[in-house]
Amino acid sequence: MFADLSPADQAKYVAAKRAVELVEDGMKLGLGTGSTAAWMVRCLADRVKTEGLRIQGVPTSTRTADLARELGLDVVSLDQAGNLDITIDGTDEFDRALNLIKGGGGALLQEKIVASASDRMIVIADFDKQVPHLGKFPLPVEVLGFGLASSREHIARLLADHGLVDRDITMRMQGDAPFVTDEGNFILDLHLEQIPDAPALAIALNQVPGVVENGLFINICDRVILGASDGRIEEHVRS
Ligand code: 5RP
């Protein structure tokens, strides 16, 4: 099966498989969203089937919930599960401090809530996701539909205060219509190139009244597992 995958999927599979090896019987898990996280769900389902592993999974999107159910995993809500042992999720970028930009798949809100309810967050990724500074990947910000133009203005002023003048802010689209999140909100993508102070920006963005959540995950991720198509694995642990 491995040989039939594209190099990109091989890298994702390698990272996902390693992360799933850390799962123990009886654990409650947060299940991330995206193409790498989908490999984690498949690897988990494989262990459930072959080893009889008993786990409960809290998905971070309807997409992940559908896949997990389809593969026979025990899917529960976060409120049913309570505190989680581990969340395993993908990322769009991570830096040396293991701070992340997430939300490329539009699931940042549930992803942050679920990761924050977990003892540990493990991120799985390929080597391209490692960056010296966050910000090359457009930063997703989930906003309410009410007063959207006003929130956007407010964000633009806030960015300027953080030394990020005249940066593009684009509405996330799906075909011809705005992308709508699982919670019924919209996403603004902030094209920042480089974020000088990610912790400060994460706090400031969430003070804009129309902002629901932003895609900066600061001090949430504990470990990053990187996979390569040649089977190489590298692990980074937050100090
Ligand atoms: C979804 C996410 C994803 O984890 C992120 O976009 C990475 O996705 P992929 O594994 O497909 O590259 O944050 O909201």
Short mmCIF file of C-alpha atoms and ligand atoms in Angstrom, two decimals:
data_model
loop_
_atom_site.label_atom_id
_atom_site.label_comp_id
_atom_site.label_asym_id
_atom_site.label_seq_id
_atom_site.Cartn_x
_atom_site.Cartn_y
_atom_site.Cartn_z
CA MET A 1 0.00 0.00 0.00
CA PHE A 2 2.78 2.47 1.03
CA ALA A 3 4.54 2.17 -2.35
CA ASP A 4 1.33 3.12 -4.16
CA LEU A 5 1.08 6.47 -2.36
CA SER A 6 2.39 9.77 -3.74
CA PRO A 7 5.58 11.04 -2.01
CA ALA A 8 3.48 13.69 -0.24
CA ASP A 9 1.09 11.08 1.15
CA GLN A 10 3.98 8.80 2.09
CA ALA A 11 5.42 11.60 4.24
CA LYS A 12 2.05 12.26 5.90
CA TYR A 13 1.49 8.54 6.48
CA VAL A 14 4.92 8.08 8.12
CA ALA A 15 4.26 10.95 10.57
CA ALA A 16 0.69 9.82 11.27
CA LYS A 17 1.69 6.20 11.92
CA ARG A 18 4.39 7.25 14.40
CA ALA A 19 1.95 9.49 16.28
CA VAL A 20 -0.67 6.75 16.47
CA GLU A 21 1.95 4.41 18.03
CA LEU A 22 1.83 6.73 21.07
CA VAL A 23 -1.88 6.02 21.61
CA GLU A 24 -2.70 3.65 24.48
CA ASP A 25 -5.72 1.51 25.20
CA GLY A 26 -8.58 3.46 26.82
CA MET A 27 -7.38 6.89 25.72
CA LYS A 28 -9.67 9.75 24.73
CA LEU A 29 -8.31 11.48 21.65
CA GLY A 30 -8.84 14.69 19.76
CA LEU A 31 -8.93 13.97 16.04
CA GLY A 32 -7.56 16.79 13.89
CA THR A 33 -8.63 17.95 10.45
CA GLY A 34 -6.87 17.97 7.08
CA SER A 35 -5.11 15.53 4.78
CA THR A 36 -2.38 14.60 7.31
CA ALA A 37 -4.90 14.17 10.12
CA ALA A 38 -6.96 11.95 7.82
CA TRP A 39 -3.98 9.56 7.66
CA MET A 40 -3.91 9.57 11.45
CA VAL A 41 -7.60 8.58 11.54
CA ARG A 42 -6.90 5.73 9.09
CA CYS A 43 -3.87 4.51 11.11
CA LEU A 44 -5.95 4.66 14.28
CA ALA A 45 -8.78 2.67 12.71
CA ASP A 46 -6.20 0.12 11.63
CA ARG A 47 -4.97 -0.34 15.22
CA VAL A 48 -8.55 -0.56 16.49
CA LYS A 49 -9.27 -3.28 13.96
CA THR A 50 -6.07 -5.31 14.24
CA GLU A 51 -5.26 -4.89 17.96
CA GLY A 52 -8.72 -4.32 19.47
CA LEU A 53 -7.51 -0.94 20.81
CA ARG A 54 -10.35 0.84 22.64
CA ILE A 55 -10.34 4.59 22.18
CA GLN A 56 -12.88 7.41 22.02
CA GLY A 57 -12.35 10.13 19.42
CA VAL A 58 -13.51 13.73 19.45
CA PRO A 59 -13.43 15.07 15.88
CA THR A 60 -12.54 18.68 15.11
CA SER A 61 -14.79 19.00 12.04
CA THR A 62 -17.72 17.35 10.31
CA ARG A 63 -15.23 16.05 7.70
CA THR A 64 -13.18 14.24 10.32
CA ALA A 65 -16.32 13.02 12.10
CA ASP A 66 -17.61 11.52 8.86
CA LEU A 67 -14.30 9.76 8.14
CA ALA A 68 -13.92 8.46 11.70
CA ARG A 69 -17.47 7.04 11.75
CA GLU A 70 -17.04 5.53 8.29
CA LEU A 71 -13.92 3.69 9.56
CA GLY A 72 -15.74 2.42 12.65
CA LEU A 73 -14.16 4.62 15.35
CA ASP A 74 -16.10 5.44 18.52
CA VAL A 75 -16.92 9.12 17.96
CA VAL A 76 -18.08 11.24 20.91
CA SER A 77 -18.53 14.96 21.49
CA LEU A 78 -16.05 16.96 23.57
CA ASP A 79 -18.69 17.45 26.25
CA GLN A 80 -19.25 13.70 26.45
CA ALA A 81 -15.53 12.98 26.61
CA GLY A 82 -14.43 15.69 29.05
CA ASN A 83 -10.66 16.02 29.32
CA LEU A 84 -8.71 14.37 26.50
CA ASP A 85 -5.40 12.53 26.68
CA ILE A 86 -3.94 13.52 23.32
CA THR A 87 -4.99 15.54 20.29
CA ILE A 88 -3.23 14.64 17.07
CA ASP A 89 -3.58 17.21 14.30
CA GLY A 90 -1.82 18.63 11.25
CA THR A 91 -0.54 22.17 10.82
CA ASP A 92 0.10 24.74 8.11
CA GLU A 93 3.30 26.04 9.69
CA PHE A 94 5.32 25.59 12.88
CA ASP A 95 8.32 27.51 14.21
CA ARG A 96 11.19 26.67 16.57
CA ALA A 97 9.05 27.32 19.65
CA LEU A 98 6.43 24.88 18.24
CA ASN A 99 3.94 27.69 17.77
CA LEU A 100 1.64 27.05 14.85
CA ILE A 101 -0.48 28.57 12.14
CA LYS A 102 -3.54 26.39 11.61
CA GLY A 103 -6.85 26.75 9.84
CA GLY A 104 -5.90 26.11 6.23
CA GLY A 105 -8.78 23.64 6.24
CA GLY A 106 -11.08 26.09 8.00
CA ALA A 107 -11.43 24.09 11.23
CA LEU A 108 -9.25 26.23 13.51
CA LEU A 109 -11.94 27.00 16.08
CA GLN A 110 -12.86 23.42 16.95
CA GLU A 111 -9.19 22.43 16.57
CA LYS A 112 -8.10 24.99 19.17
CA ILE A 113 -10.91 24.12 21.59
CA VAL A 114 -10.18 20.40 21.34
CA ALA A 115 -6.38 20.80 21.58
CA SER A 116 -6.79 23.07 24.60
CA ALA A 117 -8.92 20.40 26.31
CA SER A 118 -6.13 17.83 25.87
CA ASP A 119 -3.21 16.91 28.11
CA ARG A 120 -0.96 16.86 25.04
CA MET A 121 -1.17 18.12 21.47
CA ILE A 122 0.91 16.23 18.93
CA VAL A 123 1.28 17.78 15.50
CA ILE A 124 2.06 15.65 12.47
CA ALA A 125 3.48 17.16 9.30
CA ASP A 126 5.95 16.89 6.47
CA PHE A 127 9.26 18.77 6.57
CA ASP A 128 7.94 21.67 4.44
CA LYS A 129 5.77 22.89 7.32
CA GLN A 130 8.81 23.92 9.38
CA VAL A 131 9.54 27.68 9.12
CA PRO A 132 12.00 30.06 10.81
CA HIS A 133 9.19 32.61 11.39
CA LEU A 134 5.42 32.19 11.22
CA GLY A 135 3.47 34.17 8.64
CA LYS A 136 4.31 33.01 5.15
CA PHE A 137 1.11 30.94 5.24
CA PRO A 138 -1.85 33.36 5.36
CA LEU A 139 -3.16 33.53 8.91
CA PRO A 140 -6.81 32.42 9.10
CA VAL A 141 -9.11 34.37 11.41
CA GLU A 142 -12.66 33.16 12.02
CA VAL A 143 -15.13 36.06 12.16
CA LEU A 144 -18.83 36.52 12.71
CA GLY A 145 -20.97 37.48 9.71
CA PHE A 146 -22.45 40.36 11.71
CA GLY A 147 -20.40 43.52 11.13
CA LEU A 148 -17.90 41.71 8.94
CA ALA A 149 -16.69 44.88 7.14
CA SER A 150 -16.22 46.63 10.46
CA SER A 151 -14.26 43.67 11.89
CA ARG A 152 -12.07 43.67 8.83
CA GLU A 153 -11.31 47.40 9.26
CA HIS A 154 -10.58 46.85 12.92
CA ILE A 155 -8.16 43.99 12.06
CA ALA A 156 -6.38 46.14 9.43
CA ARG A 157 -5.80 48.89 12.05
CA LEU A 158 -4.61 46.35 14.58
CA LEU A 159 -2.15 44.87 12.09
CA ALA A 160 -0.73 48.33 11.41
CA ASP A 161 -0.26 48.79 15.17
CA HIS A 162 1.79 45.57 15.09
CA GLY A 163 4.03 46.86 12.29
CA LEU A 164 2.06 45.01 9.60
CA VAL A 165 0.97 47.91 7.40
CA ASP A 166 -1.04 47.48 4.16
CA ARG A 167 -1.27 43.70 4.35
CA ASP A 168 -3.89 41.98 2.21
CA ILE A 169 -6.90 40.60 4.02
CA THR A 170 -8.91 38.23 1.85
CA MET A 171 -12.24 36.54 2.37
CA ARG A 172 -11.91 32.74 2.26
CA MET A 173 -14.01 31.51 -0.67
CA GLN A 174 -15.42 28.17 -1.71
CA GLY A 175 -16.14 28.45 -5.40
CA ASP A 176 -18.15 31.66 -5.89
CA ALA A 177 -19.44 31.88 -2.33
CA PRO A 178 -17.74 32.69 0.96
CA PHE A 179 -16.46 29.63 2.84
CA VAL A 180 -18.64 28.93 5.87
CA THR A 181 -17.13 27.18 8.89
CA ASP A 182 -18.77 24.34 10.83
CA GLU A 183 -19.91 26.99 13.31
CA GLY A 184 -21.54 29.12 10.58
CA ASN A 185 -18.86 31.84 10.58
CA PHE A 186 -16.53 33.22 7.90
CA ILE A 187 -12.75 33.21 7.54
CA LEU A 188 -10.50 36.15 6.74
CA ASP A 189 -7.00 35.18 5.59
CA LEU A 190 -4.33 37.68 6.64
CA HIS A 191 -1.39 37.80 4.21
CA LEU A 192 1.36 38.86 6.59
CA GLU A 193 4.56 37.29 5.14
CA GLN A 194 6.23 37.39 8.57
CA ILE A 195 4.74 37.87 12.03
CA PRO A 196 7.13 39.78 14.30
CA ASP A 197 5.46 38.83 17.61
CA ALA A 198 3.02 35.93 17.19
CA PRO A 199 1.99 35.62 20.88
CA ALA A 200 1.10 39.33 21.04
CA LEU A 201 -0.79 39.22 17.74
CA ALA A 202 -2.78 36.15 18.84
CA ILE A 203 -3.99 37.96 21.97
CA ALA A 204 -4.73 41.23 20.14
CA LEU A 205 -6.76 39.59 17.36
CA ASN A 206 -9.05 37.90 19.85
CA GLN A 207 -9.84 41.28 21.39
CA VAL A 208 -11.61 42.44 18.21
CA PRO A 209 -15.29 41.91 19.10
CA GLY A 210 -16.23 40.22 15.79
CA VAL A 211 -13.30 37.80 15.88
CA VAL A 212 -14.26 34.36 17.09
CA GLU A 213 -10.75 32.83 17.03
CA ASN A 214 -7.49 33.07 15.16
CA GLY A 215 -5.23 30.37 13.73
CA LEU A 216 -2.18 31.10 15.90
CA PHE A 217 -1.66 28.21 18.31
CA ILE A 218 0.73 29.58 20.94
CA ASN A 219 2.16 27.22 23.58
CA ILE A 220 -0.45 24.60 22.76
CA CYS A 221 1.56 22.07 20.76
CA ASP A 222 3.82 19.80 22.81
CA ARG A 223 5.46 17.72 20.11
CA VAL A 224 5.84 17.83 16.33
CA ILE A 225 6.44 14.62 14.41
CA LEU A 226 7.79 15.16 10.91
CA GLY A 227 7.65 12.43 8.28
CA ALA A 228 9.43 12.10 4.94
CA SER A 229 8.64 9.93 1.94
CA ASP A 230 11.84 7.90 2.50
CA GLY A 231 10.51 6.85 5.91
CA ARG A 232 12.64 9.32 7.90
CA ILE A 233 11.06 10.67 11.09
CA GLU A 234 12.13 13.70 13.12
CA GLU A 235 10.57 14.72 16.41
CA HIS A 236 10.61 18.13 18.07
CA VAL A 237 9.50 18.52 21.68
CA ARG A 238 8.55 21.84 23.28
CA SER A 239 11.04 22.79 25.97
C1 5RP B 1 -7.29 22.51 9.19
C2 5RP B 1 -5.86 22.58 9.57
C3 5RP B 1 -4.96 21.55 9.00
O1 5RP B 1 -4.38 20.84 10.05
C4 5RP B 1 -3.89 22.22 8.20
O2 5RP B 1 -4.51 22.99 7.20
C5 5RP B 1 -2.94 21.19 7.55
O3 5RP B 1 -3.63 20.46 6.60
P1 5RP B 1 -2.91 19.36 5.72
O4 5RP B 1 -2.53 18.25 6.64
O5 5RP B 1 -3.95 18.95 4.72
O6 5RP B 1 -1.71 20.02 5.09
O7 5RP B 1 -5.43 23.42 10.31
O8 5RP B 1 -8.01 23.60 9.70
#
